[in-house]
Coordinates of C-alpha atoms (C1' of nucleotides) in Angstrom, one line a residue:
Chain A
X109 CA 0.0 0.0 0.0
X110 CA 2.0 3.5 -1.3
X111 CA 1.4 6.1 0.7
X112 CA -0.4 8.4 -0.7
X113 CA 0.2 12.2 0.1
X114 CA -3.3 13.4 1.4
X115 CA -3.8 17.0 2.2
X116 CA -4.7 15.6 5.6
X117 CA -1.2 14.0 5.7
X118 CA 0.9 16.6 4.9
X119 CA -0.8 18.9 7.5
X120 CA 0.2 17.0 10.0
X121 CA 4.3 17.2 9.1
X122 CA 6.7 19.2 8.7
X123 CA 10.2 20.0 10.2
X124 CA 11.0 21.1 13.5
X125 CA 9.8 24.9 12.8
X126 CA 6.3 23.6 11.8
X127 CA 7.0 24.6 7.8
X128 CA 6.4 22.1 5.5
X129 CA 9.5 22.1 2.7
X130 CA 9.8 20.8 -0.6
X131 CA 12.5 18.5 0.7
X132 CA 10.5 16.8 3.7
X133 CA 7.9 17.0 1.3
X134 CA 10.0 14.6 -0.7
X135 CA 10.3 12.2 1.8
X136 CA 6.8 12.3 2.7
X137 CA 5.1 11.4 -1.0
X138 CA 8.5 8.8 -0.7
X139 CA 6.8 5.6 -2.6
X140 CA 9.7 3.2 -0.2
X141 CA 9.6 5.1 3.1
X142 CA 7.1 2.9 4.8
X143 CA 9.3 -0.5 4.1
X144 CA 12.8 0.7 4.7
X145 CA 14.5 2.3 7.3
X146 CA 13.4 5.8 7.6
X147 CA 10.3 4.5 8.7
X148 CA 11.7 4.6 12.3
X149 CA 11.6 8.5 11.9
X150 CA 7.8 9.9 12.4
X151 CA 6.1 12.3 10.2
X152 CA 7.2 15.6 12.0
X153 CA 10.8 14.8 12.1
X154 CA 11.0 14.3 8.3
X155 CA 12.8 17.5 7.4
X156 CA 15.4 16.1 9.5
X157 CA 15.6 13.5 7.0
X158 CA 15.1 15.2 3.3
X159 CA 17.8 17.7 5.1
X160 CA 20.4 14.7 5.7
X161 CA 19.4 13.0 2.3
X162 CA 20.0 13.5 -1.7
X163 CA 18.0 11.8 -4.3
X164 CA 19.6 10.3 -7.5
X165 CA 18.8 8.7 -10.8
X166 CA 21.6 6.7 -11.9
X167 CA 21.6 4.6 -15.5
X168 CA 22.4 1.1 -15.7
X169 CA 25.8 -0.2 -15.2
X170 CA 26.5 3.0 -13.1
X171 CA 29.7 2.4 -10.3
X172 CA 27.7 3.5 -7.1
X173 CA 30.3 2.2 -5.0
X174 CA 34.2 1.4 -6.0
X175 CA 35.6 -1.5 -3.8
X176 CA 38.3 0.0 -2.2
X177 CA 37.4 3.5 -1.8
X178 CA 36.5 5.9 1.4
X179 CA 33.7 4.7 2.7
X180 CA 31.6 7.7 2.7
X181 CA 28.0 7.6 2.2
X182 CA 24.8 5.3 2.9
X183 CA 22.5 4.7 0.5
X184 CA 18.8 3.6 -0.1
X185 CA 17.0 2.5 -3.1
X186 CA 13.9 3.8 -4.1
X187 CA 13.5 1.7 -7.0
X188 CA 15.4 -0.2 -9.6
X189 CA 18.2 -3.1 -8.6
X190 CA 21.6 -2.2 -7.2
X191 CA 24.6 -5.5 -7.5
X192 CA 27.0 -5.7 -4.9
X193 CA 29.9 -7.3 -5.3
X194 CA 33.9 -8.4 -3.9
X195 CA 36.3 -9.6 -7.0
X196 CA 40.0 -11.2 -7.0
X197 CA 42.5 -9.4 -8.6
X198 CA 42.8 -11.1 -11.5
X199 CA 39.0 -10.3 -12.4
X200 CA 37.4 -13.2 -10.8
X201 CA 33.9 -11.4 -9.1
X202 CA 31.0 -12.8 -6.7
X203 CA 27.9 -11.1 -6.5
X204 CA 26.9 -11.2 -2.7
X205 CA 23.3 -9.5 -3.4
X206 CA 21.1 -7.5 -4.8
X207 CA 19.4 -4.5 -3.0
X208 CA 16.3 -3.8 -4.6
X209 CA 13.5 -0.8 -3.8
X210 CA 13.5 0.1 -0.3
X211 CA 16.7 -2.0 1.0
X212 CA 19.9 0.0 1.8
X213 CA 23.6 -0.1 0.9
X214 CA 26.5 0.9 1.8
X215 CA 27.1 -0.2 5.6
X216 CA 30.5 -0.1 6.6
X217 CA 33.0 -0.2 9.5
X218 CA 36.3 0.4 8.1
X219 CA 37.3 3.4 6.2
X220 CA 37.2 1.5 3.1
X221 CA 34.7 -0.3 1.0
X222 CA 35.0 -4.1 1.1
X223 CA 33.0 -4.5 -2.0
X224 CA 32.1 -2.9 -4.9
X225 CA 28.0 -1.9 -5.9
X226 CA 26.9 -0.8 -9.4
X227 CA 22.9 0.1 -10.9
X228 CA 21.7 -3.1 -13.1
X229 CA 18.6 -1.4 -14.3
X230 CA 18.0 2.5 -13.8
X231 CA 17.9 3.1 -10.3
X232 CA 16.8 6.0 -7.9
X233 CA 18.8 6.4 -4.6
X234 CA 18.6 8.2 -1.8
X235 CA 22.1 9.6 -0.5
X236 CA 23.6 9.8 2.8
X237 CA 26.6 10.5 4.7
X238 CA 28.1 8.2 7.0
X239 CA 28.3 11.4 9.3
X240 CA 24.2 11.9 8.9
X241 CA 23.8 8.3 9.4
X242 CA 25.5 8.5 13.0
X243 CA 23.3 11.4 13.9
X244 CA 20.2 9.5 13.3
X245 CA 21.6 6.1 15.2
X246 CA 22.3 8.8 17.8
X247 CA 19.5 10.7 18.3
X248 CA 16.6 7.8 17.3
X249 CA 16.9 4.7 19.3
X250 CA 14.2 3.3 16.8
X251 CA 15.9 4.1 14.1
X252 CA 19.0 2.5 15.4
X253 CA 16.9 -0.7 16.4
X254 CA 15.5 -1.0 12.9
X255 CA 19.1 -0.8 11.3
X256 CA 20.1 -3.7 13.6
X257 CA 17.3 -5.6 12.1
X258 CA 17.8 -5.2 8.9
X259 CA 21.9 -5.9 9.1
X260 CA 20.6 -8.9 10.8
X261 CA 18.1 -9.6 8.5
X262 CA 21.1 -9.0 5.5
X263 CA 23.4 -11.8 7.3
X264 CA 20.6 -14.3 7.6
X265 CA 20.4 -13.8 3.9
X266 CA 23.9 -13.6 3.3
X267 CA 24.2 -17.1 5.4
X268 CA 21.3 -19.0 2.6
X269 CA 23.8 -17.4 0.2
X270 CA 26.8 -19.4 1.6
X271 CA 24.7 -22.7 1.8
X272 CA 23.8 -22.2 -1.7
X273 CA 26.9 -21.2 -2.8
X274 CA 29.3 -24.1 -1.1
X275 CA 26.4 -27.3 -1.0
X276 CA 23.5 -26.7 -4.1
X277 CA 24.0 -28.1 -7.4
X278 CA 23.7 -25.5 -10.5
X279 CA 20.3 -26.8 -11.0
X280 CA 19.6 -26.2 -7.1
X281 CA 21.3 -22.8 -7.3
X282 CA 19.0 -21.4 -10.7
X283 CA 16.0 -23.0 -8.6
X284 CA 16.8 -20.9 -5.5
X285 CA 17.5 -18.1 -7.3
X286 CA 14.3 -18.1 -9.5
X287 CA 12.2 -18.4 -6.4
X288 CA 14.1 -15.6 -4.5
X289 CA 13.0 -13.5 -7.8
X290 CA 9.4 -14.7 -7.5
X291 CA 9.3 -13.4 -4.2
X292 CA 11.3 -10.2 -4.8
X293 CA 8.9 -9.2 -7.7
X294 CA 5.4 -10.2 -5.7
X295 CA 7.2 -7.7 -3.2
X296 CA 7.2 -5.1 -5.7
X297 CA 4.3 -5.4 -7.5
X298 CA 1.2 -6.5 -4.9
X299 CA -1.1 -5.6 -7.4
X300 CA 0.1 -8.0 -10.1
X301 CA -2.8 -10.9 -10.6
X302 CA 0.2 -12.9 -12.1
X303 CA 2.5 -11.8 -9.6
X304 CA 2.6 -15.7 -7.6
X305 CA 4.0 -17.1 -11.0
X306 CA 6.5 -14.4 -12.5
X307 CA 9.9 -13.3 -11.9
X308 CA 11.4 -10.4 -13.2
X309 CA 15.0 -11.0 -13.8
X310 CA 16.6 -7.5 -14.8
X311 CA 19.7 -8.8 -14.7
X312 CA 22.4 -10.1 -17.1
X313 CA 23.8 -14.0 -17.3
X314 CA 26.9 -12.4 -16.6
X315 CA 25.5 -11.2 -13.0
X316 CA 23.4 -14.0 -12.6
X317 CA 26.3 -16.4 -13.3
X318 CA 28.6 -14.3 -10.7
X319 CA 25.3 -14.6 -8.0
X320 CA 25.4 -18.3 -8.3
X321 CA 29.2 -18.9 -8.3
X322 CA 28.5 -20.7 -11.7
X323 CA 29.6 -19.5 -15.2
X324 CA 27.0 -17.7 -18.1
X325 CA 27.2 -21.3 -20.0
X326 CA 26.2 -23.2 -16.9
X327 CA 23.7 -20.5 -16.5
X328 CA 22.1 -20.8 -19.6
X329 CA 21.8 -24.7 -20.0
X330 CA 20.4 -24.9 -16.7
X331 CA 17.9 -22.5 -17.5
X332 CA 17.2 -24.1 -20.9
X333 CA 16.6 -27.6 -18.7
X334 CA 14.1 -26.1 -16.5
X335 CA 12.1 -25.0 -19.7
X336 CA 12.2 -28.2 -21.6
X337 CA 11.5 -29.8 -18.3
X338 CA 8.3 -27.6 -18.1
X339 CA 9.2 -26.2 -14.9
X340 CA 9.6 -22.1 -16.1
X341 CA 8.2 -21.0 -19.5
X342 CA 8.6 -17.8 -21.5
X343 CA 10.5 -16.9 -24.2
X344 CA 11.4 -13.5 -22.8
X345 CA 14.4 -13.7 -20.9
X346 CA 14.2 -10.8 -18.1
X347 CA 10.8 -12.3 -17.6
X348 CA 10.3 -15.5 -16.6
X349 CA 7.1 -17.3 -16.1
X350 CA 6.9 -20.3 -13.2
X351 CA 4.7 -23.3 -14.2
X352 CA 5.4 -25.4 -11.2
X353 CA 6.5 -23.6 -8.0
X354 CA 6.1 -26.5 -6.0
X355 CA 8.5 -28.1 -8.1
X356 CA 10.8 -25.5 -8.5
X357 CA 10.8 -25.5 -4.4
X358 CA 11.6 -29.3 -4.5
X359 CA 14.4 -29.3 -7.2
X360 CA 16.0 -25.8 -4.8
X361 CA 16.0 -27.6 -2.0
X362 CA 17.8 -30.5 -2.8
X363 CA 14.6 -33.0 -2.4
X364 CA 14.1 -33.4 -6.1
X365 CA 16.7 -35.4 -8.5
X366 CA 14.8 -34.5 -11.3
Chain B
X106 CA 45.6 -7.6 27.9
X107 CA 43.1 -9.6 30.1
X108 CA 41.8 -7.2 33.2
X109 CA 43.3 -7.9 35.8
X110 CA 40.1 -7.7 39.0
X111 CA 42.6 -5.9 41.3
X112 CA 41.0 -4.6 44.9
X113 CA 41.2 -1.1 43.3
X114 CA 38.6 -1.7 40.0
X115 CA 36.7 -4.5 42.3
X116 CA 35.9 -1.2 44.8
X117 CA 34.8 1.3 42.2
X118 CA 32.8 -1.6 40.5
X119 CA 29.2 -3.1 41.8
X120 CA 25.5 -3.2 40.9
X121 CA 23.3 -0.2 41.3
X122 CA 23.0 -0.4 44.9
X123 CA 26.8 -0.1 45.5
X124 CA 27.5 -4.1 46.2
X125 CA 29.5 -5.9 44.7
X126 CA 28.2 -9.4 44.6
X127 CA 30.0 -12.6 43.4
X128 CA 27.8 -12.5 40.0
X129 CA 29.1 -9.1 39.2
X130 CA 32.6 -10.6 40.0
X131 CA 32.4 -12.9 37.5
X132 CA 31.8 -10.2 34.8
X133 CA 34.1 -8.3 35.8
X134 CA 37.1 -10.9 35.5
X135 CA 35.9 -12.3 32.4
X136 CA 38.6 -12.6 30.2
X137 CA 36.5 -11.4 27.2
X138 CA 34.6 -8.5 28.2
X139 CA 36.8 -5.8 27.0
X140 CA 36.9 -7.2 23.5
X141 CA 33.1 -8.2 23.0
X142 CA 30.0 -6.6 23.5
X143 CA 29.6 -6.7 27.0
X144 CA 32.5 -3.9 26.8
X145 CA 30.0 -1.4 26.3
X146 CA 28.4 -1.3 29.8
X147 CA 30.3 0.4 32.2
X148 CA 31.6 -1.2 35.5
X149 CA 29.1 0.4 37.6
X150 CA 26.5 -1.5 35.6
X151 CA 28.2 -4.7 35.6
X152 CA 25.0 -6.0 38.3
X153 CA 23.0 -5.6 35.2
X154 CA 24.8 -7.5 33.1
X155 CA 25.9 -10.5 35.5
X156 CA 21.5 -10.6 36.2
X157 CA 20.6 -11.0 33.1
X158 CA 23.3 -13.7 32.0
X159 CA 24.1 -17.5 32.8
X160 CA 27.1 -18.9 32.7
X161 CA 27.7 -22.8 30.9
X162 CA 30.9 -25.2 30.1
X163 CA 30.1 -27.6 27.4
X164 CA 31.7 -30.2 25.9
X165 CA 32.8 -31.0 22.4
X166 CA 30.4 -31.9 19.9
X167 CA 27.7 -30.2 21.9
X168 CA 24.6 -28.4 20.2
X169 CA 23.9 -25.0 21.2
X170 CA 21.3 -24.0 19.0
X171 CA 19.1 -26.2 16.8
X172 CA 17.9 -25.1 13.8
X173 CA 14.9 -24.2 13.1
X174 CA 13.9 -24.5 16.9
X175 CA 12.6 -21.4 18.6
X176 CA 15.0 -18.6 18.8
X177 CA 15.2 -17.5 22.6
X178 CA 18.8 -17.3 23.7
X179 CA 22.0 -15.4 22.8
X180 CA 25.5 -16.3 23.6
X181 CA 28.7 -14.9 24.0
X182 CA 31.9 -17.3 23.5
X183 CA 34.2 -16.7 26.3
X184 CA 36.5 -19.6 25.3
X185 CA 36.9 -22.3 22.9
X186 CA 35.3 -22.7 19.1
X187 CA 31.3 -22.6 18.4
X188 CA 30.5 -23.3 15.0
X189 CA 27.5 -22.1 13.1
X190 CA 25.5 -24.0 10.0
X191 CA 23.0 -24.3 7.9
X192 CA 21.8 -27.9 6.0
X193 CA 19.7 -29.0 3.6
X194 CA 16.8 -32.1 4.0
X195 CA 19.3 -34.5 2.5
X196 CA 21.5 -33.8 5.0
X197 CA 24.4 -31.3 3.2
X198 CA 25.9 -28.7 6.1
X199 CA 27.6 -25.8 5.2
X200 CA 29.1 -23.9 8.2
X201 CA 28.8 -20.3 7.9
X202 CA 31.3 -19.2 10.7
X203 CA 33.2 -20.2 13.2
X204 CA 32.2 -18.0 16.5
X205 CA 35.9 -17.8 18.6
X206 CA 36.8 -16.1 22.3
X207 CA 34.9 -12.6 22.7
X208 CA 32.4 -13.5 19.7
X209 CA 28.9 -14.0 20.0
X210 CA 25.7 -16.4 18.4
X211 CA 22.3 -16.5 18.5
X212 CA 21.2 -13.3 16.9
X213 CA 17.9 -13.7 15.0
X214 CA 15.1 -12.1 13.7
X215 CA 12.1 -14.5 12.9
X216 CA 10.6 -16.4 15.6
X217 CA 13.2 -19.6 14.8
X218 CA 16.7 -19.8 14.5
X219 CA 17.5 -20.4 11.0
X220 CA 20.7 -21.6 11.4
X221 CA 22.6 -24.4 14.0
X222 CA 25.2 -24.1 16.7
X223 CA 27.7 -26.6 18.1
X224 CA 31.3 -27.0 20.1
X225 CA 33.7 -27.6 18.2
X226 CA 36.1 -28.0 21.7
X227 CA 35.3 -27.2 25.2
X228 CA 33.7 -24.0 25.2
X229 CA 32.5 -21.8 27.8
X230 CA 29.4 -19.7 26.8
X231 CA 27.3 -17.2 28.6
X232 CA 23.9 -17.6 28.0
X233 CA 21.4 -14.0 27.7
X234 CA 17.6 -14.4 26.8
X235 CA 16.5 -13.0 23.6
X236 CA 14.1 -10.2 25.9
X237 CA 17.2 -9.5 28.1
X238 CA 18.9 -8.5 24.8
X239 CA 16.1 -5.9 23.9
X240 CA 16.4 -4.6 27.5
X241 CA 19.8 -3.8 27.5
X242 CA 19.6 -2.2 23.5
X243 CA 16.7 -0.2 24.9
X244 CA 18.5 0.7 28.4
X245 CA 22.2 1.3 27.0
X246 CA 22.8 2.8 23.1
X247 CA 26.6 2.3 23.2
X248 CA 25.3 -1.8 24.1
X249 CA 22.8 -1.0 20.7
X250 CA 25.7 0.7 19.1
X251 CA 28.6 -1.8 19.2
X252 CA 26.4 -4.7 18.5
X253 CA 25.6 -3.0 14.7
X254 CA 28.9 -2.9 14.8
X255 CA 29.7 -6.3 15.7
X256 CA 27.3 -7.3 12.8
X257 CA 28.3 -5.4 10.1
X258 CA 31.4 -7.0 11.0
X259 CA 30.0 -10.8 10.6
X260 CA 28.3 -9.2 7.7
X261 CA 31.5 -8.2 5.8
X262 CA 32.9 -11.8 6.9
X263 CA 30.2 -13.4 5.2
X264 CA 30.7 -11.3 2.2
X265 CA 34.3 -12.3 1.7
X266 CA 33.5 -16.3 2.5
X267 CA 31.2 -16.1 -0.3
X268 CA 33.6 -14.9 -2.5
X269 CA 35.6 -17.8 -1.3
X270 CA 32.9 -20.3 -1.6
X271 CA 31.4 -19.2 -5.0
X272 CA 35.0 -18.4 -7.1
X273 CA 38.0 -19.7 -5.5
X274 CA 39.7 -22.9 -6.1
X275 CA 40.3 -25.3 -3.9
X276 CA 43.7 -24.8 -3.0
X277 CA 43.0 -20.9 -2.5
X278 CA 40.4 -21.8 -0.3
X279 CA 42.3 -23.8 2.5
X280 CA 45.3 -21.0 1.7
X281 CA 42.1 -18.4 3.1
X282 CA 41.0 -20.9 5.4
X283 CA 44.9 -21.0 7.6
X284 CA 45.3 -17.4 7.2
X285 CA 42.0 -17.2 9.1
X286 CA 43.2 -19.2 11.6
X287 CA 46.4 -17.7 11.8
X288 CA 44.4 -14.3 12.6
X289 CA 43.1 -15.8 14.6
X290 CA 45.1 -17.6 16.8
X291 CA 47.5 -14.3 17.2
X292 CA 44.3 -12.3 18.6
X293 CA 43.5 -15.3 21.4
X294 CA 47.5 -15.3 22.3
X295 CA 48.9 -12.2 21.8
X296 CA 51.9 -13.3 24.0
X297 CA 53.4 -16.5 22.2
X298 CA 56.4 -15.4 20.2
X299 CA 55.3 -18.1 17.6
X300 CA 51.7 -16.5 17.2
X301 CA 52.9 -14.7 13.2
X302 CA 53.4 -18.3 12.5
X303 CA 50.8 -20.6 14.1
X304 CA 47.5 -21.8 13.0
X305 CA 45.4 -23.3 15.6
X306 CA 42.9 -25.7 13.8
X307 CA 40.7 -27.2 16.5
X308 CA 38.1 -28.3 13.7
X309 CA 38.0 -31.3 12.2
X310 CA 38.4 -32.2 8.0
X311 CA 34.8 -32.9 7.9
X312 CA 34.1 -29.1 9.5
X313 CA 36.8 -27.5 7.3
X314 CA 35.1 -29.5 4.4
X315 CA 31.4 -28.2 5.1
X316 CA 33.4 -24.2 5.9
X317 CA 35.1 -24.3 2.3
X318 CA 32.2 -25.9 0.4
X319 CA 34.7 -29.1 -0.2
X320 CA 34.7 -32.8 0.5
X321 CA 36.9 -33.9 3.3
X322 CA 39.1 -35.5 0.9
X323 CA 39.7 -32.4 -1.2
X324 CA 40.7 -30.6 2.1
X325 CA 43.3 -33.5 3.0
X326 CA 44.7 -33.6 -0.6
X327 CA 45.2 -29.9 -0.6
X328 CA 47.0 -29.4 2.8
X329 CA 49.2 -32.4 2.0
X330 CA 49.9 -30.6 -1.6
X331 CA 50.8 -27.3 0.5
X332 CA 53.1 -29.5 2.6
X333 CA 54.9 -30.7 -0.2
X334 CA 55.3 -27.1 -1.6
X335 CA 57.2 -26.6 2.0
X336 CA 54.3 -23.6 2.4
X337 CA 53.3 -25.6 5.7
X338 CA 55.0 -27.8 8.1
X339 CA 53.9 -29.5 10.9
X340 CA 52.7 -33.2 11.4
X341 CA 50.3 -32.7 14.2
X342 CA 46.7 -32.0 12.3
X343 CA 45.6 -29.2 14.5
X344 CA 48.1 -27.4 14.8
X345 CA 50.0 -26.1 11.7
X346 CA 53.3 -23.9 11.4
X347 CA 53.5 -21.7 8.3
X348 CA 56.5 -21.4 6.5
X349 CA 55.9 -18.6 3.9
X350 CA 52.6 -16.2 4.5
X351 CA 53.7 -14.2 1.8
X352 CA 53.0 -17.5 -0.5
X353 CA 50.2 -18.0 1.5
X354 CA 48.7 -14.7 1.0
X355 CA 49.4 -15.0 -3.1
X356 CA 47.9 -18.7 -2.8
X357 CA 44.6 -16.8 -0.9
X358 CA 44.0 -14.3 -3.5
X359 CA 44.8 -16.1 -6.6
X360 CA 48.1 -14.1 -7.3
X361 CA 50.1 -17.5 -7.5
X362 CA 49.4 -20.5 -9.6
X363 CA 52.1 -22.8 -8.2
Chain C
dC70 C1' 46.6 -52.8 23.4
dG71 C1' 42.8 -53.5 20.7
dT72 C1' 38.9 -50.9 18.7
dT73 C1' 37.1 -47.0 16.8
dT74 C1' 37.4 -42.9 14.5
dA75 C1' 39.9 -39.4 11.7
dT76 C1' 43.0 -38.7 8.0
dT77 C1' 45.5 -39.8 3.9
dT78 C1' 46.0 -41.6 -0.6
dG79 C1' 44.7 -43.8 -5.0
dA80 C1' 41.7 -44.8 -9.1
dC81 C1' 38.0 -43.3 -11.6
dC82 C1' 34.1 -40.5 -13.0
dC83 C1' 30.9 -36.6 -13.3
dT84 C1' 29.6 -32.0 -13.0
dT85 C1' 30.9 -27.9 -14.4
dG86 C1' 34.3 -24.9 -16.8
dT87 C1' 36.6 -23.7 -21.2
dC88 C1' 36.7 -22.7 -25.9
dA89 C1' 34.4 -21.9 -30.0
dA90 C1' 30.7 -21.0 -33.1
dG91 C1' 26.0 -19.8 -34.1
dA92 C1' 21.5 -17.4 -33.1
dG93 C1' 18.9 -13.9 -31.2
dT94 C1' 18.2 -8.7 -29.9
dA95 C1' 18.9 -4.0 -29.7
dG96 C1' 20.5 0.0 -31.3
dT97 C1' 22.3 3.2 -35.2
dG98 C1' 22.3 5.5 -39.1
dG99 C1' 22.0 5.6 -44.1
Chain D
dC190 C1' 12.8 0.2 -43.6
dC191 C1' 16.7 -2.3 -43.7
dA192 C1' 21.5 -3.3 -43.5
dC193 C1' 25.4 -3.0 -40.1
dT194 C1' 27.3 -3.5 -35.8
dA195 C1' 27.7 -4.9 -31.2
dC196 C1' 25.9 -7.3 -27.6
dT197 C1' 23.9 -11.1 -25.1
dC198 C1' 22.4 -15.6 -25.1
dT199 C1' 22.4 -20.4 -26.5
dT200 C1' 24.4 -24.7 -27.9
dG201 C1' 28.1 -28.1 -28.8
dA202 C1' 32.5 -30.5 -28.1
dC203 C1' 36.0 -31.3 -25.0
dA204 C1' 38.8 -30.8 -20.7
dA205 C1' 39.7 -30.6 -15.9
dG206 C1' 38.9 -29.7 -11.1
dG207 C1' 36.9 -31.7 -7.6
dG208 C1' 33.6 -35.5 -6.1
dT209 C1' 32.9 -40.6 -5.2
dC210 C1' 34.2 -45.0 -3.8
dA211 C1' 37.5 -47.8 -1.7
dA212 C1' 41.4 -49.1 0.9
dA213 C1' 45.5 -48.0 3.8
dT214 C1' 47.5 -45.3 7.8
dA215 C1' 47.5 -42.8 11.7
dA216 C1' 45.4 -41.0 16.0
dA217 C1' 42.5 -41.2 19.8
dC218 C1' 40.5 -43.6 23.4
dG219 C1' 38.6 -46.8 26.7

DNA sequence: CGTTTATTTGACCCTTGTCAAGAGTAGTGG
DNA sequence: CCACTACTCTTGACAAGGGTCAAATAAACG
């Protein structure tokens, strides 16, 4: 349900003076802010937010983050899919996630980046300082609580991610990640009558193949299985249509040899 | 440098009421507390801390948490190894991370644990409910603080370990896997002149196998290979010497194909 | 000191990676 | 509107890294 920005609403916020801005307006018509973290900030606080933030609308394949770098800024994602990434010297790269509308990235404790993030699709962030972020862990215990969650939340994740990675089979791994898509676009799109049975797969094999620890080959043949198999159908390939879910559950966790 | 509970810090310490009782003295010689989480309550509050905690020896092979079981407790690891898993119906494990001295387990944010616990050694945990936890976040923000902290921390771990798991070869794995415990073993004895050297490997083949995504076999092929490339010595299993970390390091992150 | 368990080593095989070529797709500009 | 180009994706043939199965050693333990 997206807030929507009711006269009635808007009355009610403002900064600390009382004045409604165009900034905490901003964050008040903000289509993510009731599933990410600035929910933990109320209404008439806000300008204390659009203040500490800047909006962005990167294109895809734009570096967000170099691996490496001052860590600086915190960022959230409004919409559109950010990749996250650590690579070897010689090239060799693993995808840890994708952040998708309404998670955050950028988390950090040392004064570098330990990994890289760059747009897939075209992506609208919300920019932060590292600075700004303290402030609001300081002065909003909820806020504070709420980023602990979703850290936590990141590292449960990120712990799947391992078991996949170092125990599934390709086939397991593409099944996993298919239904982790399903999910991610039902998330997104509520409204969609077909939303049980599609996933929207914005990204390339390439990324895909450096998600699953796998290469673009492997990718593609396992993918091309699964459809003579009758398990996914369509013939577009960012947008993939599940026939079986119960199936694709069975072969992702290991209890299907088929 | 372990505090030492001289009759100076024992009379400026206490709970609330100004006594110092013999829980609070076990907090505040704990050999841990100024490198975990329990650093960040002060020694006037240690009464709080030694309430709302238990202390527990267990033996090897032990489980601490089972998954998928309801999530209640948290611990802290105040000596030995605890390691943490994930498996699949058929029975596949992969261990996410090994939890040392000063480390701590149990964090969760459904209603079950999603992941398993068990001793790897003798370990000596202190066990702290899950509502004791929220108490002390909402009663002390430096407590809240350092344990975002101490997660992004395990966070950026699991980052690099899936690197590790999802594109580096076997022998670069085990390389990662000793200069791990090399790390380790200089933080947990700081005083043995041999610690730039030393790998303490408590685990056995079949939990190094299930850390590195590898079959036990793999794992004994490869460290016998690294012995015969005079990288390691050593003929006891659990503990190994390194000869070159330089080598080691190149091994780790690919720079070296010997 | 015998029994059990953990580790090492060998032989073989399978899944997945590598290399190479062909088939779609998407822009671009004449 | 259609070639031209540049990708991305798919498919095939082959190779290899690591898994599987089996047996031999070496440790651990009562």
């Amino acid at each position: 349900m997206p807030p929507s920005p009711s006269a009635q609403v808007i009355s009610h916020a403002g900064n600390r003076t009382g004045r409604v801005d165009a900034e905490s307006v901003r964050c008040l018509i903000c289509t993510v802010r009731e599933h990410n973290l600035c929910s933990s900030i109320e209404d008439q606080d806000v300008g204390v937010l659009a203040q500490a933030t800047r909006q962005l609308s990167l294109p895809p394949g734009t570096t967000v983050i170099e691996e490496g770098t001052a860590a600086s800024a915190f960022f959230n994602v409004i919409s559109g899919t950010v990749k996250l990434f650590k690579s070897l010297p010689d090239g060799r790269r693993q995808i840890t996630g994708f952040a998708d509308a309404g998670q955050f990235v950028g988390l950090s404790n040392s004064r570098t980046y330990s990994f890289g993030a760059e747009t897939v699709d075209t992506v609208l962030l919300c920019r932060c300082t590292h600075a700004q972020i303290e402030n609001l862990l300081a002065e909003y215990p909820r806020f504070a609580r709420n980023l602990l969650t979703a850290v936590t939340h990141e590292l449960t994740d990120a712990q799947e991610q391992m078991l996949l990675l170092g125990r599934k089979t390709a086939r397991e791994k593409v099944a996993s990640f298919l239904l982790d898509r399903i999910k991610q676009y039902h998330r997104t799109h509520p409204h969609d009558p077909d939303a049980e049975t599609t996933a929207s797969v914005p990204m390339t094999r390439v990324d895909i193949a450096d998600y699953l620890g796998l290469t673009i080959e492997t990718v593609s043949r396992t993918i091309s299985a699964l459809r003579r198999d009758k398990i996914i159908s369509g013939t577009e390939n960012h947008c993939i249509r599940i026939l079986s879910i119960p199936n694709l559950q069975d072969i992702a966790y290991g209890l299907k040899s088929i």
